[in-house]
């Protein structure tokens, strides 16, 4: 376990920082491997005699201490998402992709609505039904009460939603995780038959937001047509 700035204390004399806490929060502790509370601290190194600070030394160090395991880590450890945050972002991503794929193909198809709802439920929104899905689409179309079919995935509210939901998540997912999200969107698009041009366009936006190349996207969309429904 990294032990930042604990310094050496050998008998009489030692050098150890004196810490001040500036921020409290939650992070994924790389030491004990879970969502934990942390205190971000800065400190100045002190020359100590029998552990008592005698003389301040140069150099301010900054670190993060886990309140559970007391391990100290660099402040870079705060860049890792907590498990809770990652789970929430994955749920939102899956939801937004299902909405976008449904909107692109039109909400008139019953099988399309059913597959979109199934994907959204599987993401963790257990009580989300067709009514909520259609209401969300109407809200995103920018004129609530209007026709959800008017949602323009390329330039409209859903494109904004896709960028917001997917781009911050993409760097935290392995390739398989990003491919799985695109495939779920493809299955919604395929629910009412082969891909429409606007469905391909919407899925291309999904692929770009997930940092997948054009060839990768094409291969995944093709593979989805052969997947068992
Ligand atoms: Zn810990």
PDB file of N, CA and C and ligand atoms in Angstrom, residues 27 29-33 36 66-71 73, ligand 1:
ATOM      1  N   UNK A  27     -14.544   8.469  -2.435  1.00  0.00           N
ATOM      2  CA  UNK A  27     -13.722   8.039  -3.566  1.00  0.00           C
ATOM      3  C   UNK A  27     -13.639   6.520  -3.575  1.00  0.00           C
ATOM      4  N   UNK A  29     -11.295   3.737  -2.997  1.00  0.00           N
ATOM      5  CA  UNK A  29      -9.981   3.588  -2.367  1.00  0.00           C
ATOM      6  C   UNK A  29      -9.191   2.471  -3.054  1.00  0.00           C
ATOM      7  N   UNK A  30      -8.024   2.825  -3.621  1.00  0.00           N
ATOM      8  CA  UNK A  30      -7.223   1.783  -4.257  1.00  0.00           C
ATOM      9  C   UNK A  30      -6.571   0.863  -3.232  1.00  0.00           C
ATOM     10  N   UNK A  31      -6.601   1.267  -1.966  1.00  0.00           N
ATOM     11  CA  UNK A  31      -5.985   0.443  -0.935  1.00  0.00           C
ATOM     12  C   UNK A  31      -6.899  -0.672  -0.480  1.00  0.00           C
ATOM     13  N   UNK A  32      -8.128  -0.319  -0.095  1.00  0.00           N
ATOM     14  CA  UNK A  32      -9.032  -1.363   0.398  1.00  0.00           C
ATOM     15  C   UNK A  32     -10.110  -1.689  -0.620  1.00  0.00           C
ATOM     16  N   UNK A  33     -10.070  -1.054  -1.800  1.00  0.00           N
ATOM     17  CA  UNK A  33     -10.859  -1.516  -2.933  1.00  0.00           C
ATOM     18  C   UNK A  33     -12.356  -1.351  -2.800  1.00  0.00           C
ATOM     19  N   UNK A  36     -15.268   4.631  -0.440  1.00  0.00           N
ATOM     20  CA  UNK A  36     -14.954   4.996   0.943  1.00  0.00           C
ATOM     21  C   UNK A  36     -14.971   6.505   1.078  1.00  0.00           C
ATOM     22  N   UNK A  66      -7.762   7.577   3.143  1.00  0.00           N
ATOM     23  CA  UNK A  66      -9.002   6.801   3.273  1.00  0.00           C
ATOM     24  C   UNK A  66      -9.356   6.733   4.753  1.00  0.00           C
ATOM     25  N   UNK A  67     -10.607   7.061   5.092  1.00  0.00           N
ATOM     26  CA  UNK A  67     -10.975   7.045   6.509  1.00  0.00           C
ATOM     27  C   UNK A  67     -11.219   5.621   7.000  1.00  0.00           C
ATOM     28  N   UNK A  68     -11.297   4.657   6.070  1.00  0.00           N
ATOM     29  CA  UNK A  68     -11.504   3.272   6.504  1.00  0.00           C
ATOM     30  C   UNK A  68     -10.184   2.568   6.772  1.00  0.00           C
ATOM     31  N   UNK A  69      -9.319   2.534   5.742  1.00  0.00           N
ATOM     32  CA  UNK A  69      -8.075   1.771   5.930  1.00  0.00           C
ATOM     33  C   UNK A  69      -6.913   2.671   6.325  1.00  0.00           C
ATOM     34  N   UNK A  70      -7.136   4.014   6.336  1.00  0.00           N
ATOM     35  CA  UNK A  70      -6.112   4.989   6.738  1.00  0.00           C
ATOM     36  C   UNK A  70      -4.965   5.064   5.742  1.00  0.00           C
ATOM     37  N   UNK A  71      -5.081   4.356   4.628  1.00  0.00           N
ATOM     38  CA  UNK A  71      -4.019   4.418   3.627  1.00  0.00           C
ATOM     39  C   UNK A  71      -3.966   5.798   2.993  1.00  0.00           C
ATOM     40  N   UNK A  73      -2.953   8.108  -0.352  1.00  0.00           N
ATOM     41  CA  UNK A  73      -2.808   7.939  -1.792  1.00  0.00           C
ATOM     42  C   UNK A  73      -2.627   9.310  -2.416  1.00  0.00           C
TER      43      UNK A  73
HETATM   44 ZN1  LIG B   1      -9.140   2.373   2.030  1.00  0.00          ZN
END
